[in-house]
Amino acid sequence: MHSEKQAPVNYYVGIDVGSASVRAALVDEFGTVVAHADQPIQVWEPQPDHYEQSSADIWAACCSVTKKVVCGIDASQIRGVGFDATCSLVVVDKQFQPLPVNCEGQNYRNVIMWMDHRAVSQVERINATQHRVLSYVGGVMSVEMQPPKLLWIKENLQELCWEKAGYFFDLPDFLSWKATGVTARSLCTVVCKWTYTSDGGWDDSFWKIIGLEDLVKDKYEKIGNHVLSPGEPVGKGLTPEAAKDLGLPEGIAVAASLIDAHAGGLGVIGADVKGHNLPCENQPITSRVAMICGTSSCHMGVSETPIFVPGVWGPYFSAMVPGLWLNEGGQSATGKLIDHVVRGHVAFPELQSKAAASAHSIYTYLNSHLDLIKKSLPVGFLTVDLHVWPDFHGNRSPLTDLTLKGMVVGLTLSRGLDELALIYLATIQAIALGTRHILETMQAAGHHINTLFLCGGLSKNPLFVQMHADITGKPVVLSKEVESVLVGAAILGACASGDFASIQ
């Protein structure tokens, strides 16, 4: 049925800041991505395990990609904006100017990335306190969370940074501040990375016992004392200055943000799977795990009551889906690990030239090469004598041991493309076995999981997806809309606009 005049469609903008790039999408009211763009951002690695970024560089990239996706769209149809980002730490002074998070005093490098592992001794001391807030992070805090990073800054950059600091933001909250001028924090960031609890707020005794009592003194002004649920509108929407930067109308709704993995979880976990004969059909979404697979991987499971899982973060109330408790397992290096193993191999130049000649990506080429050498058995059996332990960057879940190192067992003197393809396969299998370890630990604690929902860059690799199905023994669902993280961010904007009654 076509009516003579079609009602104008509403649009929402999702902006996703990943580890290496910023992406934006224009998403319509039906959840379809109608335009998307991306732009790389800079990462500095001044010494091993130190990873830094620039908040100015990140914001400039946000503006550039947003302008691209809204080009040619009637501004009155754009109703809301949602941000998600990696849980990196942004430091600014009282005038909101960047402060250095490095000994070189380089102000523009004012972001300690999520994957930075500089605060090892600080996190060991924090964990030694056995404070009660640690029970909400699987019993052991990760070096990738914010309290150890704050303590590192206080102990190493007292004059350069700590004494001048006006605000410490999680990157998703920095973006909503930049857009609205309001310093409110998202419940997602403060609960998942800063030890805020949804029932009790900040725990003064924790900050005092770890040596950060200065944050308590100013009533948590620096780390946030105004907390909003993801998707709630922030302030009065886009400020005139931010609207000009982003190429959007001023005053449109800006949502309280999410960490990037949580936006991916939101983008897939509620998918309609009717008619596919999946075990999660007609089951609550607590039977699903959303896996966001990129540079690192996150495993998001929700429950109606709090479940404490040893070595798995959470339970966090309303941190991803309002009204449900979230547990978050994770692997610190997945996409980064596969890249590291493949690019470091002696046959990599040969792979590069052959992939280029066949006009395929290196991973598409490797997958087809494995099919050529597999003979009669399924491809997974090629690595019967080759094994990888994947914790090259420590183990996040469920062993929570950042001192663990990687290992390869079963090497031969072969140096060719076959050997590279096999070690690539063994690495993917090792990552899938790590996922299985996380899922088994979650199930032993009380989760009932029967289906995996994958999104993120690695979910576009059919070998990665197949190995996860084979090794976990669970069906894997992929979204028709591959940009699930951007859909999750746009859902936030749609909720903030008031066009929809809730995230659900």
Coordinates of C-alpha atoms in Angstrom, one line a residue:
M1 CA 0.0 0.0 0.0
H2 CA 1.6 3.3 -1.0
S3 CA 0.0 6.5 0.3
E4 CA 0.3 9.5 -1.9
K5 CA 2.5 11.4 0.5
Q6 CA 5.1 9.4 2.5
A7 CA 5.8 10.7 6.0
P8 CA 9.4 12.0 6.3
V9 CA 11.7 9.4 7.9
N10 CA 13.5 10.3 11.2
Y11 CA 17.3 9.8 11.4
Y12 CA 19.7 9.3 14.2
V13 CA 23.5 9.6 14.2
G14 CA 25.7 7.0 15.9
I15 CA 29.3 7.9 16.5
D16 CA 31.8 5.1 17.5
V17 CA 35.3 5.8 18.7
G18 CA 37.3 2.6 18.4
S19 CA 41.0 2.0 19.2
A20 CA 42.3 3.0 15.7
S21 CA 39.5 4.8 14.0
V22 CA 36.3 6.9 14.5
R23 CA 33.2 5.9 12.6
A24 CA 29.8 7.5 12.2
A25 CA 26.5 6.2 10.8
L26 CA 23.2 7.8 9.8
V27 CA 20.6 5.3 10.9
D28 CA 16.9 5.5 10.1
E29 CA 14.0 4.9 12.5
F30 CA 13.8 1.2 11.3
G31 CA 17.4 0.5 12.3
T32 CA 18.9 0.6 8.8
V33 CA 22.3 2.2 8.3
V34 CA 21.9 4.6 5.3
A35 CA 25.3 6.1 5.3
H36 CA 28.6 5.5 7.2
A37 CA 32.1 6.9 7.2
D38 CA 35.3 6.3 9.0
Q39 CA 38.6 8.0 9.7
P40 CA 41.8 6.8 11.4
I41 CA 43.0 8.3 14.7
Q42 CA 46.5 8.5 16.0
V43 CA 48.0 6.2 18.7
W44 CA 51.3 7.0 20.4
E45 CA 53.4 4.2 22.0
P46 CA 56.2 6.1 23.7
Q47 CA 57.4 3.0 25.5
P48 CA 56.3 -0.6 25.9
D49 CA 52.8 -1.0 27.4
H50 CA 52.2 2.8 27.2
Y51 CA 49.4 3.7 24.7
E52 CA 48.3 7.3 24.3
Q53 CA 45.9 9.3 22.2
S54 CA 44.8 12.9 21.8
S55 CA 41.3 14.0 22.6
A56 CA 41.5 16.9 20.1
D57 CA 42.5 14.4 17.3
I58 CA 39.6 12.2 18.3
W59 CA 37.0 15.0 18.4
A60 CA 38.2 16.4 15.0
A61 CA 37.7 12.9 13.5
C62 CA 34.2 12.7 15.1
C63 CA 33.3 16.0 13.4
S64 CA 34.8 14.9 10.0
V65 CA 32.9 11.6 9.8
T66 CA 29.6 13.0 11.1
K67 CA 29.6 15.8 8.4
K68 CA 30.1 13.1 5.8
V69 CA 27.2 10.9 6.8
V70 CA 24.7 13.8 7.2
C71 CA 25.6 15.4 3.9
G72 CA 22.5 16.1 1.8
I73 CA 20.0 15.1 4.6
D74 CA 17.3 17.6 5.6
A75 CA 18.5 18.7 9.1
S76 CA 15.0 18.7 10.5
Q77 CA 14.8 14.9 10.1
I78 CA 17.9 14.3 12.3
R79 CA 16.5 13.8 15.8
G80 CA 19.3 12.6 18.1
V81 CA 23.0 11.7 18.5
G82 CA 24.6 8.8 20.5
F83 CA 28.3 8.3 21.2
D84 CA 30.2 5.2 22.2
A85 CA 33.9 4.9 22.7
T86 CA 36.7 2.8 24.1
C87 CA 37.0 3.1 27.9
S88 CA 40.2 5.2 27.7
L89 CA 41.0 7.9 30.3
V90 CA 40.9 11.6 29.2
V91 CA 42.6 14.3 31.4
V92 CA 41.9 18.0 31.2
D93 CA 42.5 21.0 33.5
K94 CA 39.9 23.2 35.1
Q95 CA 39.5 25.1 31.8
F96 CA 39.0 21.8 30.0
Q97 CA 42.4 22.1 28.2
P98 CA 44.4 18.9 27.7
L99 CA 47.0 17.8 30.2
P100 CA 49.9 15.5 29.5
V101 CA 49.6 11.8 30.6
N102 CA 53.3 11.3 29.7
C103 CA 56.7 12.2 31.2
E104 CA 57.6 14.2 28.1
G105 CA 55.0 16.8 29.0
Q106 CA 53.2 16.6 25.6
N107 CA 49.8 18.2 26.5
Y108 CA 48.0 17.1 23.3
R109 CA 48.7 13.4 24.3
N110 CA 46.1 13.6 27.1
V111 CA 44.4 10.2 26.8
I112 CA 45.7 6.9 28.4
M113 CA 44.2 4.2 26.2
W114 CA 42.2 1.3 27.6
M115 CA 44.8 -1.2 26.5
D116 CA 47.7 0.7 28.3
H117 CA 49.3 -1.5 31.0
R118 CA 51.5 1.0 32.7
A119 CA 49.8 0.8 36.1
V120 CA 50.8 -2.8 37.0
S121 CA 52.2 -2.0 40.4
Q122 CA 49.3 0.3 41.2
V123 CA 46.7 -2.4 40.3
E124 CA 48.5 -5.0 42.4
R125 CA 48.3 -2.7 45.4
I126 CA 44.6 -2.0 44.8
N127 CA 43.9 -5.7 44.6
A128 CA 45.8 -6.4 47.7
T129 CA 43.3 -4.3 49.7
Q130 CA 40.6 -6.9 48.9
H131 CA 38.1 -4.0 49.2
R132 CA 34.4 -4.9 48.9
V133 CA 34.0 -3.0 45.6
L134 CA 36.3 -5.5 43.9
S135 CA 33.6 -8.1 44.2
Y136 CA 31.9 -6.3 41.3
V137 CA 34.8 -6.8 38.9
G138 CA 35.2 -10.6 39.3
G139 CA 37.2 -10.2 42.5
V140 CA 40.2 -8.7 40.8
M141 CA 40.5 -5.2 39.2
S142 CA 42.1 -5.0 35.7
V143 CA 45.0 -2.8 34.9
E144 CA 42.8 -1.6 32.1
M145 CA 40.3 0.1 34.5
Q146 CA 40.6 3.7 35.6
P147 CA 41.6 3.7 39.4
P148 CA 45.1 2.2 38.7
K149 CA 45.6 4.7 35.9
L150 CA 44.6 7.6 38.2
L151 CA 47.0 6.4 40.9
W152 CA 49.8 6.1 38.3
I153 CA 49.2 9.7 37.3
K154 CA 49.3 10.9 40.9
E155 CA 52.5 8.9 41.6
N156 CA 54.4 9.7 38.4
L157 CA 53.0 13.1 37.1
Q158 CA 52.2 14.9 40.3
E159 CA 53.2 18.4 39.1
L160 CA 52.8 18.0 35.3
C161 CA 49.3 16.6 35.5
W162 CA 47.7 15.5 38.8
E163 CA 47.8 18.9 40.6
K164 CA 46.5 20.8 37.6
A165 CA 43.7 18.3 36.7
G166 CA 40.2 19.6 36.7
Y167 CA 38.4 16.6 35.2
F168 CA 39.1 12.9 34.5
F169 CA 36.7 11.6 31.9
D170 CA 36.0 8.2 30.5
L171 CA 36.3 8.8 26.7
P172 CA 32.5 8.2 26.1
D173 CA 31.7 10.9 28.7
F174 CA 34.3 13.3 27.3
L175 CA 32.4 13.1 24.0
S176 CA 29.0 13.8 25.5
W177 CA 30.6 16.8 27.5
K178 CA 32.2 18.1 24.2
A179 CA 28.7 17.9 22.5
T180 CA 26.6 19.5 25.3
G181 CA 29.0 21.3 27.7
V182 CA 27.5 19.1 30.6
T183 CA 30.0 17.1 32.7
A184 CA 27.4 14.3 33.5
R185 CA 28.7 10.8 33.4
S186 CA 27.1 7.6 32.0
L187 CA 26.2 4.9 34.4
C188 CA 27.8 2.5 32.0
T189 CA 31.3 4.0 32.3
V190 CA 31.4 4.8 36.0
V191 CA 30.0 1.4 37.0
C192 CA 32.1 -0.7 34.6
K193 CA 35.5 1.0 34.9
W194 CA 35.5 3.3 38.0
T195 CA 33.8 1.2 40.9
Y196 CA 30.6 3.3 41.1
T197 CA 27.7 1.1 42.2
S198 CA 24.2 1.7 41.0
D199 CA 22.8 1.4 44.5
G200 CA 25.5 3.1 46.7
G201 CA 27.3 5.4 44.3
W202 CA 31.0 6.1 45.2
D203 CA 32.5 4.4 48.1
D204 CA 34.7 6.9 50.1
S205 CA 36.6 4.2 51.9
F206 CA 37.8 2.6 48.6
W207 CA 39.4 5.8 47.3
K208 CA 41.0 6.6 50.7
I209 CA 42.5 3.1 51.1
I210 CA 44.1 3.2 47.7
G211 CA 45.6 6.7 48.3
L212 CA 43.2 8.8 46.2
E213 CA 41.4 10.6 49.0
D214 CA 41.8 13.9 47.1
L215 CA 39.0 12.8 44.8
V216 CA 36.7 12.4 47.8
K217 CA 37.5 15.8 49.2
D218 CA 36.1 17.7 46.2
K219 CA 32.9 15.6 46.4
Y220 CA 34.0 13.6 43.3
E221 CA 33.7 16.7 41.1
K222 CA 36.7 15.5 39.1
I223 CA 35.4 12.1 38.3
G224 CA 31.7 12.8 38.2
N225 CA 28.9 13.3 40.8
H226 CA 26.0 13.5 38.3
V227 CA 25.3 10.2 36.7
L228 CA 22.8 9.4 33.9
S229 CA 21.5 6.1 32.5
P230 CA 22.6 5.3 28.9
G231 CA 20.2 6.9 26.4
E232 CA 19.0 9.6 28.8
P233 CA 19.2 13.1 27.2
V234 CA 22.2 15.1 28.4
G235 CA 21.7 18.8 29.1
K236 CA 19.9 20.9 26.4
G237 CA 21.3 18.9 23.5
L238 CA 24.0 20.0 21.1
T239 CA 25.6 23.4 21.9
P240 CA 25.9 25.9 19.1
E241 CA 29.7 25.3 18.9
A242 CA 29.4 21.5 18.8
A243 CA 26.6 21.7 16.3
K244 CA 28.8 23.8 14.0
D245 CA 31.7 21.3 14.5
L246 CA 29.6 18.3 13.7
G247 CA 27.5 19.8 10.9
L248 CA 24.2 19.1 12.9
P249 CA 21.4 21.3 14.1
E250 CA 21.9 22.9 17.5
G251 CA 19.8 21.6 20.4
I252 CA 19.2 18.1 19.0
A253 CA 19.2 15.4 21.7
V254 CA 22.5 14.0 22.8
A255 CA 22.4 10.7 24.8
A256 CA 24.3 9.6 27.8
S257 CA 26.9 7.3 26.1
L258 CA 28.1 3.7 26.3
I259 CA 31.5 2.0 26.2
D260 CA 32.0 0.7 22.6
A261 CA 31.6 -3.0 23.4
H262 CA 28.4 -2.2 25.3
A263 CA 27.0 -0.4 22.2
G264 CA 27.8 -3.4 20.2
G265 CA 26.0 -5.6 22.7
L266 CA 23.0 -3.3 22.5
G267 CA 23.1 -3.4 18.7
V268 CA 22.8 -7.2 18.5
I269 CA 21.5 -8.8 21.7
G270 CA 17.8 -7.8 21.1
A271 CA 17.7 -9.2 17.6
D272 CA 14.6 -10.8 16.3
V273 CA 15.5 -14.5 15.5
K274 CA 12.0 -15.9 14.8
G275 CA 11.8 -18.7 12.3
H276 CA 15.5 -19.7 12.3
N277 CA 15.0 -22.7 14.7
L278 CA 17.6 -21.3 17.2
P279 CA 17.6 -22.4 20.8
C280 CA 17.1 -18.8 22.0
E281 CA 13.8 -18.4 20.1
N282 CA 11.0 -17.7 22.6
Q283 CA 13.6 -17.5 25.4
P284 CA 14.5 -14.3 27.3
I285 CA 17.6 -12.4 26.1
T286 CA 19.4 -13.8 29.2
S287 CA 20.0 -16.9 27.1
R288 CA 22.2 -14.9 24.7
V289 CA 25.8 -13.7 24.8
A290 CA 26.8 -10.8 22.6
M291 CA 30.4 -11.0 21.5
I292 CA 32.0 -7.8 20.3
C293 CA 35.2 -8.9 18.4
G294 CA 37.6 -6.2 17.4
T295 CA 41.1 -5.2 18.6
S296 CA 40.1 -7.0 21.8
S297 CA 36.9 -9.1 22.4
C298 CA 34.1 -8.6 25.0
H299 CA 31.6 -11.2 26.0
M300 CA 28.4 -9.6 27.3
G301 CA 25.8 -11.7 29.1
V302 CA 22.7 -10.3 31.0
S303 CA 20.7 -11.7 33.9
E304 CA 17.6 -10.7 35.8
T305 CA 19.4 -11.1 39.2
P306 CA 23.1 -10.4 40.0
I307 CA 25.4 -13.3 39.2
F308 CA 29.0 -13.1 40.6
V309 CA 31.4 -14.8 38.2
P310 CA 35.0 -15.3 39.3
G311 CA 37.3 -13.6 36.9
V312 CA 34.5 -12.0 34.9
W313 CA 33.6 -8.3 35.3
G314 CA 30.3 -7.4 36.9
P315 CA 27.5 -7.9 37.8
Y316 CA 26.8 -4.3 36.8
F317 CA 23.1 -3.1 37.1
S318 CA 21.7 -1.3 34.0
A319 CA 25.1 -0.8 32.5
M320 CA 24.0 -2.1 29.0
V321 CA 20.3 -3.0 29.0
P322 CA 18.3 -1.0 31.5
G323 CA 16.9 -3.1 34.3
L324 CA 19.2 -6.1 33.7
W325 CA 22.5 -7.1 35.3
L326 CA 25.5 -7.3 33.0
N327 CA 28.5 -9.7 33.2
E328 CA 31.4 -8.9 30.9
G329 CA 34.1 -11.4 30.0
G330 CA 36.9 -10.3 27.7
Q331 CA 40.1 -11.1 25.9
S332 CA 42.7 -8.3 25.9
A333 CA 44.1 -9.0 22.4
T334 CA 42.2 -10.8 19.6
G335 CA 42.2 -8.8 16.3
K336 CA 45.5 -7.2 17.5
L337 CA 46.9 -10.7 18.2
I338 CA 45.9 -12.2 14.8
D339 CA 47.5 -9.2 13.1
H340 CA 50.7 -9.5 15.3
V341 CA 51.1 -13.2 14.5
V342 CA 50.4 -12.9 10.7
R343 CA 52.5 -9.7 10.1
G344 CA 55.4 -11.0 12.1
H345 CA 55.8 -14.2 10.1
V346 CA 58.7 -14.5 7.6
A347 CA 56.2 -15.4 4.8
F348 CA 54.1 -12.2 5.3
P349 CA 55.6 -10.3 2.3
E350 CA 54.7 -13.3 0.0
L351 CA 51.2 -13.3 1.5
Q352 CA 50.9 -9.6 0.9
S353 CA 51.9 -9.8 -2.8
K354 CA 49.7 -12.8 -3.5
A355 CA 46.7 -11.3 -1.8
A356 CA 47.2 -8.0 -3.7
A357 CA 47.5 -9.9 -7.0
S358 CA 44.2 -11.7 -6.4
A359 CA 42.5 -8.5 -5.2
H360 CA 41.6 -10.0 -1.9
S361 CA 42.4 -9.0 1.7
I362 CA 45.2 -10.9 3.4
Y363 CA 42.7 -12.8 5.6
T364 CA 40.4 -13.7 2.7
Y365 CA 43.4 -15.1 0.9
L366 CA 44.6 -17.0 4.0
N367 CA 41.1 -18.6 4.4
S368 CA 41.1 -19.8 0.8
H369 CA 44.7 -21.0 1.1
L370 CA 43.6 -23.2 4.1
D371 CA 40.8 -24.6 2.0
L372 CA 43.4 -25.6 -0.6
I373 CA 45.6 -27.5 1.8
K374 CA 43.0 -29.1 4.0
K375 CA 42.6 -32.3 1.8
S376 CA 39.6 -34.4 3.0
L377 CA 39.2 -33.5 6.7
P378 CA 37.6 -30.3 7.9
V379 CA 39.9 -27.3 8.1
G380 CA 40.1 -27.3 11.9
F381 CA 42.0 -30.5 11.9
L382 CA 45.0 -29.0 10.1
T383 CA 46.4 -27.8 13.4
V384 CA 46.4 -31.2 15.2
D385 CA 50.1 -30.7 16.0
L386 CA 50.2 -26.9 16.4
H387 CA 48.9 -25.0 19.5
V388 CA 48.8 -21.4 20.5
W389 CA 48.3 -20.0 24.0
P390 CA 46.8 -16.6 23.1
D391 CA 47.5 -14.5 26.2
F392 CA 50.3 -12.4 24.5
H393 CA 48.9 -9.3 26.4
G394 CA 47.9 -11.1 29.6
N395 CA 44.6 -12.8 30.4
R396 CA 41.6 -10.6 31.2
S397 CA 39.0 -13.3 31.8
P398 CA 38.6 -15.7 33.5
L399 CA 42.2 -16.1 34.8
T400 CA 42.6 -12.3 35.4
D401 CA 46.4 -12.6 35.2
L402 CA 48.1 -9.8 33.3
T403 CA 51.5 -11.4 33.7
L404 CA 50.6 -14.3 31.5
K405 CA 52.5 -14.5 28.2
G406 CA 51.8 -16.1 24.8
M407 CA 53.1 -19.4 23.6
V408 CA 53.3 -21.5 20.4
V409 CA 53.9 -25.2 20.6
G410 CA 54.6 -27.5 17.6
L411 CA 56.8 -25.3 15.4
T412 CA 58.8 -26.8 12.6
L413 CA 61.6 -25.5 10.3
S414 CA 59.0 -24.6 7.6
R415 CA 58.9 -21.0 6.6
G416 CA 56.4 -20.9 3.7
L417 CA 52.8 -19.7 3.2
D418 CA 51.4 -23.1 4.4
E419 CA 53.1 -22.6 7.8
L420 CA 51.8 -19.0 8.1
A421 CA 48.3 -20.2 7.2
L422 CA 48.5 -22.9 9.9
I423 CA 49.7 -20.5 12.7
Y424 CA 46.9 -18.1 11.7
L425 CA 44.4 -20.9 12.0
A426 CA 45.8 -22.1 15.4
T427 CA 45.7 -18.5 16.7
I428 CA 42.0 -18.1 15.8
Q429 CA 41.3 -21.5 17.4
A430 CA 43.1 -20.4 20.6
I431 CA 40.9 -17.3 20.7
A432 CA 37.8 -19.4 20.3
L433 CA 39.0 -21.8 23.1
G434 CA 39.4 -18.7 25.3
T435 CA 35.8 -17.7 24.6
R436 CA 34.7 -21.3 25.5
H437 CA 36.6 -21.0 28.8
I438 CA 34.8 -17.7 29.6
L439 CA 31.4 -19.1 28.6
E440 CA 31.9 -22.2 30.8
T441 CA 32.9 -20.1 33.7
M442 CA 29.8 -17.9 33.3
Q443 CA 27.6 -21.0 33.0
A444 CA 29.1 -22.6 36.1
A445 CA 28.2 -19.4 38.1
G446 CA 24.6 -19.5 37.0
H447 CA 24.2 -18.1 33.5
H448 CA 22.1 -20.2 31.0
I449 CA 23.6 -19.4 27.6
N450 CA 22.6 -21.2 24.4
T451 CA 23.3 -18.8 21.5
L452 CA 26.2 -16.4 20.5
F453 CA 25.6 -13.1 18.7
L454 CA 28.7 -11.8 17.1
C455 CA 29.6 -8.3 15.8
G456 CA 32.7 -6.2 15.3
G457 CA 35.4 -6.4 12.7
L458 CA 36.4 -10.1 13.3
S459 CA 32.8 -11.2 12.8
K460 CA 33.3 -10.4 9.1
N461 CA 35.9 -13.2 8.9
P462 CA 34.0 -16.5 8.2
L463 CA 36.8 -18.6 9.6
F464 CA 36.8 -16.8 12.9
V465 CA 33.0 -17.2 13.1
Q466 CA 33.1 -20.9 12.1
M467 CA 35.8 -21.8 14.7
H468 CA 33.7 -20.1 17.4
A469 CA 30.7 -22.2 16.5
D470 CA 32.8 -25.4 16.3
I471 CA 34.7 -24.9 19.5
T472 CA 31.9 -23.6 21.7
G473 CA 29.3 -26.0 20.2
K474 CA 26.8 -23.1 20.1
P475 CA 25.0 -21.6 17.1
V476 CA 26.4 -18.2 16.1
V477 CA 24.1 -15.4 14.9
L478 CA 25.4 -12.6 12.7
S479 CA 23.3 -9.4 12.2
K480 CA 22.2 -8.5 8.7
E481 CA 23.2 -5.0 9.6
V482 CA 27.0 -5.5 10.1
E483 CA 27.7 -2.2 11.7
S484 CA 26.1 -3.3 15.0
V485 CA 28.2 -1.0 17.2
L486 CA 27.0 2.1 15.2
V487 CA 23.4 0.8 15.4
G488 CA 23.8 0.6 19.2
A489 CA 25.1 4.2 19.4
A490 CA 22.2 5.4 17.2
I491 CA 19.7 3.5 19.5
L492 CA 21.0 5.8 22.3
G493 CA 20.3 8.9 20.2
A494 CA 16.9 7.6 19.3
C495 CA 16.0 7.0 23.0
A496 CA 17.3 10.5 24.0
S497 CA 15.2 12.1 21.3
G498 CA 12.0 10.9 22.9
D499 CA 10.8 9.3 19.7
F500 CA 11.0 5.9 21.5
A501 CA 9.9 5.4 25.1
S502 CA 12.9 3.4 26.2
I503 CA 16.1 1.6 25.1
Q504 CA 14.1 -1.6 24.9

